[in-house]
Amino acid sequence: MTLVYSTDVGRIKPEESKPQREKGDGIVRIQRQTKGRKGKGVCIVSGLDIEDAALKLLAAELKKVCGCGGSIKDGTIEIQGDARDKIKALLEKKGYTVKLAGG
């Protein structure tokens, strides 16, 4: 039961907590997506259980290897274009278990 109102302080707002990132099953998944991007494709790398700083470094390395842009959103790395094979090769070299998911 949560307290929503008190005569001392009035309405009590619930504490908003950051949404916890889901822990993966140890498999990094790479999928290609064009939905909502005006036909432009991106490769989405998900399932990486690493901190934000390490994720930024890995994203920078992937962008350099693929020779294109990208970003980090909600714990996933988005790389522009269709470079799934290059991404898979680099991640397997780093010791991750990688699967190509989706279309």
PDB file of C-alpha atoms in Angstrom:
ATOM      1  CA  MET A   1       0.000   0.000   0.000  1.00  0.00           C
ATOM      2  CA  THR A   2       1.426   3.390  -0.953  1.00  0.00           C
ATOM      3  CA  LEU A   3       0.782   6.719   0.677  1.00  0.00           C
ATOM      4  CA  VAL A   4      -0.688   9.268  -1.757  1.00  0.00           C
ATOM      5  CA  TYR A   5      -1.810  12.088   0.546  1.00  0.00           C
ATOM      6  CA  SER A   6      -0.800  13.380   3.941  1.00  0.00           C
ATOM      7  CA  THR A   7      -2.411  16.209   5.923  1.00  0.00           C
ATOM      8  CA  ASP A   8       1.077  17.496   6.794  1.00  0.00           C
ATOM      9  CA  VAL A   9       2.522  17.850   3.283  1.00  0.00           C
ATOM     10  CA  GLY A  10      -0.384  17.334   0.898  1.00  0.00           C
ATOM     11  CA  ARG A  11      -0.186  15.138  -2.188  1.00  0.00           C
ATOM     12  CA  ILE A  12       2.794  12.774  -2.165  1.00  0.00           C
ATOM     13  CA  LYS A  13       4.346  11.968  -5.514  1.00  0.00           C
ATOM     14  CA  PRO A  14       5.803   8.498  -5.932  1.00  0.00           C
ATOM     15  CA  GLU A  15       9.554   8.376  -6.422  1.00  0.00           C
ATOM     16  CA  GLU A  16      10.402   7.851 -10.044  1.00  0.00           C
ATOM     17  CA  SER A  17      13.160   5.364 -10.540  1.00  0.00           C
ATOM     18  CA  LYS A  18      15.259   4.800 -13.627  1.00  0.00           C
ATOM     19  CA  PRO A  19      14.043   1.832 -15.640  1.00  0.00           C
ATOM     20  CA  GLN A  20      16.397  -1.069 -15.140  1.00  0.00           C
ATOM     21  CA  ARG A  21      18.059  -2.386 -18.254  1.00  0.00           C
ATOM     22  CA  GLU A  22      17.229  -6.032 -18.831  1.00  0.00           C
ATOM     23  CA  LYS A  23      20.073  -8.438 -18.360  1.00  0.00           C
ATOM     24  CA  GLY A  24      20.589 -10.499 -21.469  1.00  0.00           C
ATOM     25  CA  ASP A  25      21.125 -14.219 -21.835  1.00  0.00           C
ATOM     26  CA  GLY A  26      24.756 -13.760 -22.824  1.00  0.00           C
ATOM     27  CA  ILE A  27      24.013 -13.701 -26.550  1.00  0.00           C
ATOM     28  CA  VAL A  28      24.564 -10.521 -28.532  1.00  0.00           C
ATOM     29  CA  ARG A  29      21.941 -10.107 -31.255  1.00  0.00           C
ATOM     30  CA  ILE A  30      22.388  -8.061 -34.416  1.00  0.00           C
ATOM     31  CA  GLN A  31      19.282  -7.175 -36.385  1.00  0.00           C
ATOM     32  CA  ARG A  32      18.652  -4.957 -39.387  1.00  0.00           C
ATOM     33  CA  GLN A  33      15.773  -2.503 -39.119  1.00  0.00           C
ATOM     34  CA  THR A  34      14.250   0.009 -41.537  1.00  0.00           C
ATOM     35  CA  LYS A  35      10.921   0.667 -39.845  1.00  0.00           C
ATOM     36  CA  GLY A  36      10.302   4.350 -39.144  1.00  0.00           C
ATOM     37  CA  ARG A  37      13.549   5.417 -40.791  1.00  0.00           C
ATOM     38  CA  LYS A  38      12.317   6.457 -44.260  1.00  0.00           C
ATOM     39  CA  GLY A  39      13.729   3.293 -45.832  1.00  0.00           C
ATOM     40  CA  LYS A  40      17.212   3.795 -44.418  1.00  0.00           C
ATOM     41  CA  GLY A  41      18.514   0.677 -42.717  1.00  0.00           C
ATOM     42  CA  VAL A  42      20.364   0.416 -39.430  1.00  0.00           C
ATOM     43  CA  CYS A  43      21.914  -2.509 -37.596  1.00  0.00           C
ATOM     44  CA  ILE A  44      20.833  -2.768 -33.971  1.00  0.00           C
ATOM     45  CA  VAL A  45      23.244  -4.504 -31.588  1.00  0.00           C
ATOM     46  CA  SER A  46      21.498  -5.608 -28.390  1.00  0.00           C
ATOM     47  CA  GLY A  47      22.207  -7.950 -25.491  1.00  0.00           C
ATOM     48  CA  LEU A  48      25.475  -6.352 -24.376  1.00  0.00           C
ATOM     49  CA  ASP A  49      25.722  -6.461 -20.566  1.00  0.00           C
ATOM     50  CA  ILE A  50      28.350  -3.758 -20.148  1.00  0.00           C
ATOM     51  CA  GLU A  51      28.446  -0.329 -18.513  1.00  0.00           C
ATOM     52  CA  ASP A  52      27.598   2.854 -20.421  1.00  0.00           C
ATOM     53  CA  ALA A  53      31.222   3.990 -20.711  1.00  0.00           C
ATOM     54  CA  ALA A  54      32.329   0.667 -22.186  1.00  0.00           C
ATOM     55  CA  LEU A  55      29.274   0.685 -24.458  1.00  0.00           C
ATOM     56  CA  LYS A  56      30.291   4.092 -25.851  1.00  0.00           C
ATOM     57  CA  LEU A  57      33.820   2.855 -26.541  1.00  0.00           C
ATOM     58  CA  LEU A  58      32.520  -0.268 -28.282  1.00  0.00           C
ATOM     59  CA  ALA A  59      30.088   1.816 -30.363  1.00  0.00           C
ATOM     60  CA  ALA A  60      32.940   4.114 -31.423  1.00  0.00           C
ATOM     61  CA  GLU A  61      35.039   1.110 -32.443  1.00  0.00           C
ATOM     62  CA  LEU A  62      32.144  -0.413 -34.420  1.00  0.00           C
ATOM     63  CA  LYS A  63      31.516   2.889 -36.216  1.00  0.00           C
ATOM     64  CA  LYS A  64      35.198   3.128 -37.109  1.00  0.00           C
ATOM     65  CA  VAL A  65      35.337  -0.450 -38.455  1.00  0.00           C
ATOM     66  CA  CYS A  66      32.126  -0.045 -40.482  1.00  0.00           C
ATOM     67  CA  GLY A  67      33.038   3.434 -41.703  1.00  0.00           C
ATOM     68  CA  CYS A  68      29.646   4.922 -40.893  1.00  0.00           C
ATOM     69  CA  GLY A  69      27.695   6.720 -38.196  1.00  0.00           C
ATOM     70  CA  GLY A  70      25.657   5.396 -35.333  1.00  0.00           C
ATOM     71  CA  SER A  71      24.292   6.058 -31.865  1.00  0.00           C
ATOM     72  CA  ILE A  72      23.456   4.487 -28.513  1.00  0.00           C
ATOM     73  CA  LYS A  73      19.824   4.285 -27.393  1.00  0.00           C
ATOM     74  CA  ASP A  74      18.521   2.476 -24.302  1.00  0.00           C
ATOM     75  CA  GLY A  75      21.540   0.199 -23.955  1.00  0.00           C
ATOM     76  CA  THR A  76      21.595  -0.805 -27.632  1.00  0.00           C
ATOM     77  CA  ILE A  77      23.997   0.309 -30.331  1.00  0.00           C
ATOM     78  CA  GLU A  78      22.592   1.488 -33.667  1.00  0.00           C
ATOM     79  CA  ILE A  79      24.975   1.449 -36.637  1.00  0.00           C
ATOM     80  CA  GLN A  80      23.873   3.019 -39.916  1.00  0.00           C
ATOM     81  CA  GLY A  81      23.733   0.850 -43.025  1.00  0.00           C
ATOM     82  CA  ASP A  82      23.907  -2.912 -43.405  1.00  0.00           C
ATOM     83  CA  ALA A  83      27.229  -3.967 -41.891  1.00  0.00           C
ATOM     84  CA  ARG A  84      26.087  -7.001 -39.915  1.00  0.00           C
ATOM     85  CA  ASP A  85      28.948  -9.196 -41.121  1.00  0.00           C
ATOM     86  CA  LYS A  86      31.625  -6.687 -40.071  1.00  0.00           C
ATOM     87  CA  ILE A  87      29.940  -6.170 -36.697  1.00  0.00           C
ATOM     88  CA  LYS A  88      29.626  -9.923 -36.133  1.00  0.00           C
ATOM     89  CA  ALA A  89      33.293 -10.527 -37.002  1.00  0.00           C
ATOM     90  CA  LEU A  90      34.504  -7.809 -34.620  1.00  0.00           C
ATOM     91  CA  LEU A  91      32.298  -8.912 -31.709  1.00  0.00           C
ATOM     92  CA  GLU A  92      33.267 -12.591 -32.127  1.00  0.00           C
ATOM     93  CA  LYS A  93      36.930 -11.545 -32.124  1.00  0.00           C
ATOM     94  CA  LYS A  94      36.275  -9.821 -28.781  1.00  0.00           C
ATOM     95  CA  GLY A  95      34.827 -13.064 -27.353  1.00  0.00           C
ATOM     96  CA  TYR A  96      31.060 -12.440 -27.548  1.00  0.00           C
ATOM     97  CA  THR A  97      28.523 -15.038 -28.674  1.00  0.00           C
ATOM     98  CA  VAL A  98      26.774 -13.401 -31.637  1.00  0.00           C
ATOM     99  CA  LYS A  99      23.575 -14.231 -33.531  1.00  0.00           C
ATOM    100  CA  LEU A 100      22.098 -12.514 -36.559  1.00  0.00           C
ATOM    101  CA  ALA A 101      18.445 -11.887 -35.705  1.00  0.00           C
ATOM    102  CA  GLY A 102      15.522 -10.729 -37.814  1.00  0.00           C
ATOM    103  CA  GLY A 103      15.553  -9.836 -41.515  1.00  0.00           C
TER     104      GLY A 103
END
